[in-house]
Short mmCIF file of C-alpha atoms in Angstrom, two decimals:
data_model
loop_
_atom_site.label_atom_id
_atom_site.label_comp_id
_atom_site.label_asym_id
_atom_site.label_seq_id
_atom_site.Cartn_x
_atom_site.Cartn_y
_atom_site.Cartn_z
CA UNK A 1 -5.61 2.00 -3.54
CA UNK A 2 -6.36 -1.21 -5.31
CA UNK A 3 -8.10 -0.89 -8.71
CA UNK A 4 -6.12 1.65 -10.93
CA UNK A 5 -6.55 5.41 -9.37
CA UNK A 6 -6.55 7.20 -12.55
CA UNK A 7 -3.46 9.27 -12.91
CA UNK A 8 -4.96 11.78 -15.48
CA UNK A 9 -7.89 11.97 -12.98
CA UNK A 10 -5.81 12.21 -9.76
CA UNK A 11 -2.08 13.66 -9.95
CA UNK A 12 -1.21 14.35 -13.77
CA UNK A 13 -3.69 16.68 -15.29
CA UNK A 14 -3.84 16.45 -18.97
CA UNK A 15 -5.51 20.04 -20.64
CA UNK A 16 -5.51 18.44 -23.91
CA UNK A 17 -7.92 15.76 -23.10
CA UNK A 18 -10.09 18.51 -22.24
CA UNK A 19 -9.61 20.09 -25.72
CA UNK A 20 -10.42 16.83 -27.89
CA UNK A 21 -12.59 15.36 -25.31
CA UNK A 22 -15.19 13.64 -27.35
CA UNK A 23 -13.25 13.27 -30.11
CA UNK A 24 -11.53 9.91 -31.72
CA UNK A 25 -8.23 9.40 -29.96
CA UNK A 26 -4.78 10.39 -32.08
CA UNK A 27 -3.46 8.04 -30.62
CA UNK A 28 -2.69 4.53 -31.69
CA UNK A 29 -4.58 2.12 -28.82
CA UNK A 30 -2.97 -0.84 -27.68
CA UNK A 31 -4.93 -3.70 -26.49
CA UNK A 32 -7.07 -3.22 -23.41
CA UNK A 33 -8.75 -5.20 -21.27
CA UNK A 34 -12.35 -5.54 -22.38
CA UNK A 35 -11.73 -3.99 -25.63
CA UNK A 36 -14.24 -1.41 -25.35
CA UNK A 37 -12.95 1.49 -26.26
CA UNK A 38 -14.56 4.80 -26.93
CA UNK A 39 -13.52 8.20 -27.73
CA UNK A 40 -11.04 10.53 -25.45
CA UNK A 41 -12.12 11.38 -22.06
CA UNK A 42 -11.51 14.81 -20.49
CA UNK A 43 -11.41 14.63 -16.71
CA UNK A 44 -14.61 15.27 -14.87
CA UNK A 45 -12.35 17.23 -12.39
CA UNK A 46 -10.39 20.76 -12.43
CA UNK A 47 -6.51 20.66 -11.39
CA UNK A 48 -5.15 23.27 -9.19
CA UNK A 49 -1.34 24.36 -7.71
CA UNK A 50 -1.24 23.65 -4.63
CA UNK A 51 1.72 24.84 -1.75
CA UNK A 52 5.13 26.49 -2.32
CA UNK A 53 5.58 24.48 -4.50
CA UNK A 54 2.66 24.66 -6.64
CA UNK A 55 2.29 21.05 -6.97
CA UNK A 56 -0.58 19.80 -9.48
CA UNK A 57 -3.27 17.92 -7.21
CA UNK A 58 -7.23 17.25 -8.64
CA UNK A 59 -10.04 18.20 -6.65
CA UNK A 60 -10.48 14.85 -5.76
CA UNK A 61 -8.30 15.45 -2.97
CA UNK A 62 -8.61 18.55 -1.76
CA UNK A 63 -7.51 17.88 2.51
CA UNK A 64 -4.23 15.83 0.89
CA UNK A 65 -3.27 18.93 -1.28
CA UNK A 66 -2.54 21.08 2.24
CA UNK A 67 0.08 18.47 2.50
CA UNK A 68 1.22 19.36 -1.50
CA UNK A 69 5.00 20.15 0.15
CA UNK A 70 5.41 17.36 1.59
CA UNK A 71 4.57 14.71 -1.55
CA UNK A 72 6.64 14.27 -4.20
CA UNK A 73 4.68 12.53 -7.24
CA UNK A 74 5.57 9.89 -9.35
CA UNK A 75 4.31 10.15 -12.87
CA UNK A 76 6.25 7.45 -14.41
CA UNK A 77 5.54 4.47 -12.75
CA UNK A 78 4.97 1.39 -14.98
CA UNK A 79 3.58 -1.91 -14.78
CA UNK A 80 4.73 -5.26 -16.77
CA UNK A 81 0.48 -6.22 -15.93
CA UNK A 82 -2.42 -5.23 -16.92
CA UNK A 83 -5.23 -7.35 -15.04
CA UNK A 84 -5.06 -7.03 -11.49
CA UNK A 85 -4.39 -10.26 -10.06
CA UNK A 86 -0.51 -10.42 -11.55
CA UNK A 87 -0.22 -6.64 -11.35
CA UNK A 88 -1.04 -6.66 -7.71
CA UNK A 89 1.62 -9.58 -7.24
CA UNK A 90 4.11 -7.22 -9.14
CA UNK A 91 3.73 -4.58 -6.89
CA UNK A 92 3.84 -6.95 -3.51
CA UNK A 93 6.23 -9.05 -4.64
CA UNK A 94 7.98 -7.91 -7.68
CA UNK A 95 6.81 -10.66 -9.96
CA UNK A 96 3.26 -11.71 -11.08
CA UNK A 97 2.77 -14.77 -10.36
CA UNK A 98 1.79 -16.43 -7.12
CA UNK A 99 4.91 -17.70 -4.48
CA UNK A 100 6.82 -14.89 -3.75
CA UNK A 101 7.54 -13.08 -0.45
CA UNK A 102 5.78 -9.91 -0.23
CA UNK A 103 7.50 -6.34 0.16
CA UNK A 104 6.76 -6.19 3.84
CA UNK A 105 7.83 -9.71 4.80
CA UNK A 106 11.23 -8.57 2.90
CA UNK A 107 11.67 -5.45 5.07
CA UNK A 108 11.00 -7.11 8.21
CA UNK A 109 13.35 -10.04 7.56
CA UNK A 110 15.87 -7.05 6.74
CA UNK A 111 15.45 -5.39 9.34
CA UNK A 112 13.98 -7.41 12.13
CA UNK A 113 11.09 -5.99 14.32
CA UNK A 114 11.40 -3.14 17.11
CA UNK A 115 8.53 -4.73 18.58
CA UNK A 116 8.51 -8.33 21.03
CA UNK A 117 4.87 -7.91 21.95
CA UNK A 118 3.64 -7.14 18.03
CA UNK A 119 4.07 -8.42 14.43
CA UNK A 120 6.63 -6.62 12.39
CA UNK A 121 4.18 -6.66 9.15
CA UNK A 122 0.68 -5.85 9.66
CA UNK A 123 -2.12 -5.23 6.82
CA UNK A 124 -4.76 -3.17 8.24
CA UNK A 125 -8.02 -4.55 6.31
CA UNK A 126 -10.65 -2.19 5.29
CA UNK A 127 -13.19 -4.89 3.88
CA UNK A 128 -11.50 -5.32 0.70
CA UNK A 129 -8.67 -7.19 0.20
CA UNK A 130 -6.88 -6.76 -3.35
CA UNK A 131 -6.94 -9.56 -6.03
CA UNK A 132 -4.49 -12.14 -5.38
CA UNK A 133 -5.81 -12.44 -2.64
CA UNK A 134 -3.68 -12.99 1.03
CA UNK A 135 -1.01 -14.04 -1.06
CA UNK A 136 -0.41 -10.40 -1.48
CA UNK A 137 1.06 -10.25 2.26
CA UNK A 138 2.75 -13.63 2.30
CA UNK A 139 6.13 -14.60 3.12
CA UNK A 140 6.90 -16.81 0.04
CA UNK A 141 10.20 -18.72 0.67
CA UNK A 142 10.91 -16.76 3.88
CA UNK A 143 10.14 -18.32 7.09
CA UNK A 144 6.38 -17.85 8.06
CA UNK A 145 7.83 -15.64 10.80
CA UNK A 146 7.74 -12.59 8.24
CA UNK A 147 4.20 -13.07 6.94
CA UNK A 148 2.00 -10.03 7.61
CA UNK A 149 -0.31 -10.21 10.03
CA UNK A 150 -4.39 -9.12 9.27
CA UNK A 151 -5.80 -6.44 11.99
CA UNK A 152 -9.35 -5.48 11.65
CA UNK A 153 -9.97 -1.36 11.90
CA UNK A 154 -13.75 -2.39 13.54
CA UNK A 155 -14.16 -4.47 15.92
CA UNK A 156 -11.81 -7.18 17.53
CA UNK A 157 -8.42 -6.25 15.79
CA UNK A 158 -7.95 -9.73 15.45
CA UNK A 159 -10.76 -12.25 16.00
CA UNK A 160 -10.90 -14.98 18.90
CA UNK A 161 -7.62 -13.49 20.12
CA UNK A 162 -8.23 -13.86 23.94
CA UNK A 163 -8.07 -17.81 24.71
CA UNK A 164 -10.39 -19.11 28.37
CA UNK A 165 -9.62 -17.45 31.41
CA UNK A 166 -7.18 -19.53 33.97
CA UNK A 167 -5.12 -18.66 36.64
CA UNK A 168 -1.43 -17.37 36.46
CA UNK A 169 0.10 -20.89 37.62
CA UNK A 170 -2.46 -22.81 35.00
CA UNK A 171 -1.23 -20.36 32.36
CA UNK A 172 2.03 -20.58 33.29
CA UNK A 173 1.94 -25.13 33.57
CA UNK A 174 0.69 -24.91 30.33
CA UNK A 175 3.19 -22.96 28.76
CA UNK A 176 6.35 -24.97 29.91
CA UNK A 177 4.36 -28.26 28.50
CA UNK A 178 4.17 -26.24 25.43
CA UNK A 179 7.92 -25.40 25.39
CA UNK A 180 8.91 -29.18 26.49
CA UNK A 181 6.58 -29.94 23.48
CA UNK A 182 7.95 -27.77 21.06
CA UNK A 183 11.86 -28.39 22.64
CA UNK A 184 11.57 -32.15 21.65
CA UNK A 185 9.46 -31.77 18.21
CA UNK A 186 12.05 -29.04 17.04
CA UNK A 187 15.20 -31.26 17.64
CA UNK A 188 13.68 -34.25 15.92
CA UNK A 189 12.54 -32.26 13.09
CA UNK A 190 14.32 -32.72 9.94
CA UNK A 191 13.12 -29.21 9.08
CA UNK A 192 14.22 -26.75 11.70
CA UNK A 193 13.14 -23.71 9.98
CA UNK A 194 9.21 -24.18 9.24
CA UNK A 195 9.01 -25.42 13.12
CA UNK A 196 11.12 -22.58 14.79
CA UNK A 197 8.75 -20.07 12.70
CA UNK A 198 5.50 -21.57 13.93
CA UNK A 199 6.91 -21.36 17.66
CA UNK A 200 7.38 -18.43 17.24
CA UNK A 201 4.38 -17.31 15.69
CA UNK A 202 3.02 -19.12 18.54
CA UNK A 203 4.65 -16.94 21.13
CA UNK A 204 3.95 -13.73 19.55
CA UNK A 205 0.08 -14.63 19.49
CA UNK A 206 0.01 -14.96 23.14
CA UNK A 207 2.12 -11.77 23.89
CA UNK A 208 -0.55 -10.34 21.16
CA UNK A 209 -3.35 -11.29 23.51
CA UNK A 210 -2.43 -7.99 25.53
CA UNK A 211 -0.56 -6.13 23.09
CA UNK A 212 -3.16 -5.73 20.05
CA UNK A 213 -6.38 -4.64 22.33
CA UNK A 214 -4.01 -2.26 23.49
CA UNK A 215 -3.07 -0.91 20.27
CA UNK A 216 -6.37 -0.87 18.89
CA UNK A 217 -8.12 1.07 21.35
CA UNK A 218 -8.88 4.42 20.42
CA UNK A 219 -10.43 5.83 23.24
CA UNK A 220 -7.24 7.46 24.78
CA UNK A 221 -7.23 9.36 21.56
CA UNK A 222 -8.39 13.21 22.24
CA UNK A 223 -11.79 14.27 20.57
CA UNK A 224 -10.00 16.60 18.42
CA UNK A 225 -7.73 13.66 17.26
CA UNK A 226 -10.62 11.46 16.07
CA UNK A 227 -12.66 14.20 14.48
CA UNK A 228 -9.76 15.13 12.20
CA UNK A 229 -9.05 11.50 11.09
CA UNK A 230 -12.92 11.34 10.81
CA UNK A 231 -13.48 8.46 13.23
CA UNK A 232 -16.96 9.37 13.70
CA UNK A 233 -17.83 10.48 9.85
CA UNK A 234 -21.14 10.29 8.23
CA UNK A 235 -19.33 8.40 5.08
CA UNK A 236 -19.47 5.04 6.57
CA UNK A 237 -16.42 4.22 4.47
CA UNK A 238 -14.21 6.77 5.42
CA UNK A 239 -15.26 6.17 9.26
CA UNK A 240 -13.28 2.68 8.70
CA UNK A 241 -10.21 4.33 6.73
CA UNK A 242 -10.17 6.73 9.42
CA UNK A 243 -9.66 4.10 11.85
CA UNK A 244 -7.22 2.39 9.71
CA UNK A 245 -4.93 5.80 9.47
CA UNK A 246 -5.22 6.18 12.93
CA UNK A 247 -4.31 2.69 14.23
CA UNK A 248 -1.73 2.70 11.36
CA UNK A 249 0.09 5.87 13.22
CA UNK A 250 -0.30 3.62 16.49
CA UNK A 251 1.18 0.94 15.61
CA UNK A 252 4.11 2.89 14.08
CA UNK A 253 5.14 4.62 17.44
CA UNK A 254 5.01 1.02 18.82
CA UNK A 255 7.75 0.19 16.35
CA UNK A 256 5.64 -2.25 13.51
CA UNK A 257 8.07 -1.99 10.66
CA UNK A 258 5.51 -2.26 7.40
CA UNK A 259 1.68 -1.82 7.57
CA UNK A 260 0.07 -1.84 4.45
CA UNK A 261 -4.06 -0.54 4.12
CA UNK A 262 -6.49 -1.91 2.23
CA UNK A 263 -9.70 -0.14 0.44
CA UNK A 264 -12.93 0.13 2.42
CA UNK A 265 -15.75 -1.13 0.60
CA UNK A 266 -17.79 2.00 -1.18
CA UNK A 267 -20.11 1.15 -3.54
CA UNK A 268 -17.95 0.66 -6.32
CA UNK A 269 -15.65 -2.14 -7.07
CA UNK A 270 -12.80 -0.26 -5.53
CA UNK A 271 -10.74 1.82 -7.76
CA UNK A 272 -11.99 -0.03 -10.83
CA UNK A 273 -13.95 2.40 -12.89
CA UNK A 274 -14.71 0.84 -15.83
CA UNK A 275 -18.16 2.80 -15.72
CA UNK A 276 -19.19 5.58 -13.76
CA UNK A 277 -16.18 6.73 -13.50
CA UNK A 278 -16.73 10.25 -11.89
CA UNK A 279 -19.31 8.40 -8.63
CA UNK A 280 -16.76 5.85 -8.46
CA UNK A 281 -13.78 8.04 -7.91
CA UNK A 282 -15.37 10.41 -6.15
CA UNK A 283 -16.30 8.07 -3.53
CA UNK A 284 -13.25 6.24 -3.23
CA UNK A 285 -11.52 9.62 -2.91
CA UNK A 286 -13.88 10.49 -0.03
CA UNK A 287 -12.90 7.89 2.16
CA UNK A 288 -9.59 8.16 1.85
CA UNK A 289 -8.98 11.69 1.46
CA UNK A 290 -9.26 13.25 4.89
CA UNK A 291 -7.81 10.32 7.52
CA UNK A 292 -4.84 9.91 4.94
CA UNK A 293 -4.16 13.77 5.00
CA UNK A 294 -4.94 13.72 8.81
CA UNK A 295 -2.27 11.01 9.12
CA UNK A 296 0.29 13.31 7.24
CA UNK A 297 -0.22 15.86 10.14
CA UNK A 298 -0.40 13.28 13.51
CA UNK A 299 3.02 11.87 12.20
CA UNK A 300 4.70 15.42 11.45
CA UNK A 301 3.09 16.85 14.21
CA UNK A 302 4.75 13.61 16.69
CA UNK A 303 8.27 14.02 15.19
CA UNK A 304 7.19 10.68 13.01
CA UNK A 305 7.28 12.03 9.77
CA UNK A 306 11.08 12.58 9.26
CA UNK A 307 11.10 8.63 9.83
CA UNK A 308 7.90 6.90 8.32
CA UNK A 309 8.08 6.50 4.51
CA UNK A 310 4.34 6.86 3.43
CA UNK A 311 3.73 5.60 0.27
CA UNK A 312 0.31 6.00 -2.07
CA UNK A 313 -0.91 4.25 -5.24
CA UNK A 314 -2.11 1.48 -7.39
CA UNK A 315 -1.26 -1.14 -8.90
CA UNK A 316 -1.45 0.46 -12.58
CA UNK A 317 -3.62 3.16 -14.22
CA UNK A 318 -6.39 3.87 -16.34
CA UNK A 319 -6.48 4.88 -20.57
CA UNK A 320 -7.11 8.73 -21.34
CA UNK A 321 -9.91 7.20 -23.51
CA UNK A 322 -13.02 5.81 -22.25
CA UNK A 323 -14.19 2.48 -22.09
CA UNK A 324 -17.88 2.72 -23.03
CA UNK A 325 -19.18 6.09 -22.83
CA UNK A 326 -17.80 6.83 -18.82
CA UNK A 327 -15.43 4.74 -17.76
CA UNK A 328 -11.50 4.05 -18.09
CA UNK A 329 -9.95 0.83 -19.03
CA UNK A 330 -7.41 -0.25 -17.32
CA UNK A 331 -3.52 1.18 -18.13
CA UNK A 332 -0.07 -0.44 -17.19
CA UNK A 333 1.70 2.39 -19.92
CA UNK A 334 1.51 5.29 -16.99
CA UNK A 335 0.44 5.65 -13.50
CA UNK A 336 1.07 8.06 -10.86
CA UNK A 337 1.91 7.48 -6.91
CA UNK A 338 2.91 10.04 -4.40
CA UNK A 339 5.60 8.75 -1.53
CA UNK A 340 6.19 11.37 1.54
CA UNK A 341 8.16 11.40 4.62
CA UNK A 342 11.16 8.83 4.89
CA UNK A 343 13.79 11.50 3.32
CA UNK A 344 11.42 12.19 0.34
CA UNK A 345 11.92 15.05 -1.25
CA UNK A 346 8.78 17.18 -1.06
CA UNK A 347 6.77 19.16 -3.62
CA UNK A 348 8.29 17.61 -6.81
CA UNK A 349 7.43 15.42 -9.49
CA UNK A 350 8.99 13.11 -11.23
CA UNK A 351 8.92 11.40 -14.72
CA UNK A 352 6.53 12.69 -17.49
CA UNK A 353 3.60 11.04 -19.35
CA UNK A 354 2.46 12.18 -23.27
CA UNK A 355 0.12 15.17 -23.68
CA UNK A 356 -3.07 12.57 -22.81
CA UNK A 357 -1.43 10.86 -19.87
CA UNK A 358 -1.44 7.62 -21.91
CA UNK A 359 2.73 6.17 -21.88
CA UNK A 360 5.44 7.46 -19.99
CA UNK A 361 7.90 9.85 -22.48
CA UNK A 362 10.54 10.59 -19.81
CA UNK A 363 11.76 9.11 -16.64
CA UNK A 364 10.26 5.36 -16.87
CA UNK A 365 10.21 3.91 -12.92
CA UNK A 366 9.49 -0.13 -12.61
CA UNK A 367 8.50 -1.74 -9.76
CA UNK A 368 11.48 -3.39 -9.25
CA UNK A 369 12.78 0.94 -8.87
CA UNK A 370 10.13 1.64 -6.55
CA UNK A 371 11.20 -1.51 -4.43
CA UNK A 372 14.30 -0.50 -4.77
CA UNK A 373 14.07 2.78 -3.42
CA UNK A 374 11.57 2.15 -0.73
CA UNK A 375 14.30 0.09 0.67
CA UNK A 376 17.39 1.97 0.39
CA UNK A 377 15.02 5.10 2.64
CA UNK A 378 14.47 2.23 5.03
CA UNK A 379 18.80 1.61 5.17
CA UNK A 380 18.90 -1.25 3.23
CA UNK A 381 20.58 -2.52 -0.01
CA UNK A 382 18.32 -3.87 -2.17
CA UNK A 383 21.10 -6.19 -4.01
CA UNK A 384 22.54 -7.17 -0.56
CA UNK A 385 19.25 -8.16 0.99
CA UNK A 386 19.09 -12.01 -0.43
CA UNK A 387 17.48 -15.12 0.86
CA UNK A 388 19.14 -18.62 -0.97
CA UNK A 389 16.33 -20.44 -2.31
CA UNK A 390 15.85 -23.01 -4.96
CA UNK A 391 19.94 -23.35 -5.33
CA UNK A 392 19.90 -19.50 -5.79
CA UNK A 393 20.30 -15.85 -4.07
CA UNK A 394 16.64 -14.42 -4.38
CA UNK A 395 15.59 -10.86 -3.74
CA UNK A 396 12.56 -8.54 -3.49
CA UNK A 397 14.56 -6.45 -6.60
CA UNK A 398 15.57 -9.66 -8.35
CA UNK A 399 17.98 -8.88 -10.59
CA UNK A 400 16.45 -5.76 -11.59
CA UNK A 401 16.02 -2.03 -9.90
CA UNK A 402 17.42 1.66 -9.32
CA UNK A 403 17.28 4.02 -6.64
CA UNK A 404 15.71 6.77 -7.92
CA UNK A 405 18.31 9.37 -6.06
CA UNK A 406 16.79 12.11 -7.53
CA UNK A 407 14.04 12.10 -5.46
CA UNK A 408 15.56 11.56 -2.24
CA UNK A 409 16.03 15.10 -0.18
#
């Protein structure tokens, strides 16, 4: 959800803004990022309890609160960033700058892939991909090998995929001139590792030739399956998110480790509200809402659930005060994610943000903690999963993060 989902708007309603909305903030401000700020901002939308639990959820999201159980919200989070270029680095990679292997890469080089015929890391692309750009999904100083792979939701999954048609023999003539090739260019190589990768990149794109298409296609989906991700919705944009859930939930019974989703283009610049605030959330809540809380049920309902860590958020928040006269600046003091599945505990919250949603007063959770306990739910050790680089042990945590146990069911 690239852009700053506003937590005060989305997960961690905040009656007092309501109250002084209007009204000067009491707050001291720090410095924001266009320095425009006005007075506080109530939220355009009502909060309700939601579940057993009676989890808080904002009618933003009304098909994802039916699923309030099964999320457990983090109100804590924090960001060292607050434009999104490094901030979306610090949340792939766990710093913000440029270089770095991304989350997914990590997991898969962890882990290795339960797939030969697909990529272990795969970013689904909804037409907007964060700032930072590709870098976002890259493998840094791990072998190429680990790099995520970009699937299209419309479309080719992947474009030019299918090479000319030849016969079996041509196809398979070719393909020991390609291994005598690559044989002899390997072992003279003075740098095995960069070579061995693009093999077998290589190999894994022609395997992908059959396996992606495959995948991708939708049709031996049941009506009923498609109409509740919204496949077929009037909302352009949450036609493609629907897709994106769906293939997302295909791809993990065909054993991709990591796929990440990116935005569909609405309107609006994302999740970026820095005017209009109540059209431009509104919207980007549309297309997400239903195929993400139709995902919830395909993956419970398949036995999935139990074993796929789903994960939602931003890359920071937004200020309880508005910038202008209707939008929200952005905020790296507080945000809010939900994670659900992957031995989450469901229908809590965690961590606590001041009376306007502004800083975090109890429970602070870093990146580095997130990382840390996405990976531990996925079996691995976040200070034992190291790659030597630069005369060094490097890892996704670096020398920082905590498992936050008290989430964990």
């Amino acid at each position: 959800m690239d852009g700053g989902p506003s937590q005060m708007d989305t997960l961690d309603p905040k009656p007092q803004l309501e109250k002084l909305s209007g009204q000067p903030f009491p707050m001291q401000m720090e410095p924001t990022q266009f320095d425009n700020n006005g007075s506080t901002l109530a939220s355009p939308w009502k909060f309700h309890q939601y579940g057993q639990s009676g989890l808080w959820i904002s009618d933003l999201f009304p098909q994802i609160a039916k699923h309030a159980d099964k999320l457990c919200v983090v109100r804590s989070m924090t960001s060292q960033f607050s434009e999104h270029t490094s901030a979306n680095y610090f949340l792939h990679t766990g710093l913000g700058i440029v270089g770095r292997p991304s989350m997914g890469a990590w997991v898969v080089y962890g882990l290795g892939s339960q797939s030969q015929e697909l990529p272990g890391f795969v970013v689904i692309n909804g037409g907007l991909t964060p700032p930072g750009g590709l870098d976002n999904f890259a493998s840094g100083f791990l072998p190429a090998a680990y790099q995520g792979s970009m699937l299209s939701p419309t479309g080719p999954a992947i474009a030019n995929l299918k090479g000319a048609q030849r016969t079996d023999l041509q196809i398979a003539k070719r393909r020991e001139l390609l291994r005598d090739l690559d044989s002899g260019f390997l072992s003279a190589s003075a740098q095995a590792d960069p070579v061995a990768s693009a093999i077998r990149n290589y190999e894994l794109a022609y395997r992908m030739q059959t396996s992606v298409p495959a995948a991708s296609n939708l049709d031996d989906e049941s009506a009923d399956t498609l109409a509740a991700y919204g496949v077929d919705h009037p909302n352009r944009p949450t036609a493609i998110y629907a897709r994106q859930c769906l293939l997302a939930r295909r791809l993990v019974e065909r054993g991709v480790r990591f796929v990440e989703l990116t935005c569909p283009a609405t309107t609006h610049d994302r999740w970026d509200q820095h005017s209009k605030l109540k059209q431009g959330h509104t919207d980007n809540a549309l297309s997400g809402d239903q195929p993400i809380a139709a995902l919830l049920t395909d993956l419970e309902q398949r036995g999935l659930l139990e074993e796929t860590l789903g994960v939602w958020g931003g890359e920071f928040g937004r200020t309880p005060f508005a910038q202008g006269s209707d939008g929200r600046d952005h905020n790296p003091f507080a945000f809010s994610i939900w994670m659900a599945g992957g031995g989450i505990r469901g229908g809590c919250t965690f961590g606590e943000t001041d009376e306007f949603g502004y800083k975090v007063v109890s429970q602070p959770v870093e990146i580095h903690d997130l990382h840390a306990t996405i990976l531990h739910q996925l079996g691995i050790d976040h200070e034992r999963l190291t790659f030597r680089f630069g005369g060094r042990d490097h890892r996704l945590t670096d020398v920082h993060g905590k498992v936050l146990t008290e989430i964990i069911a």
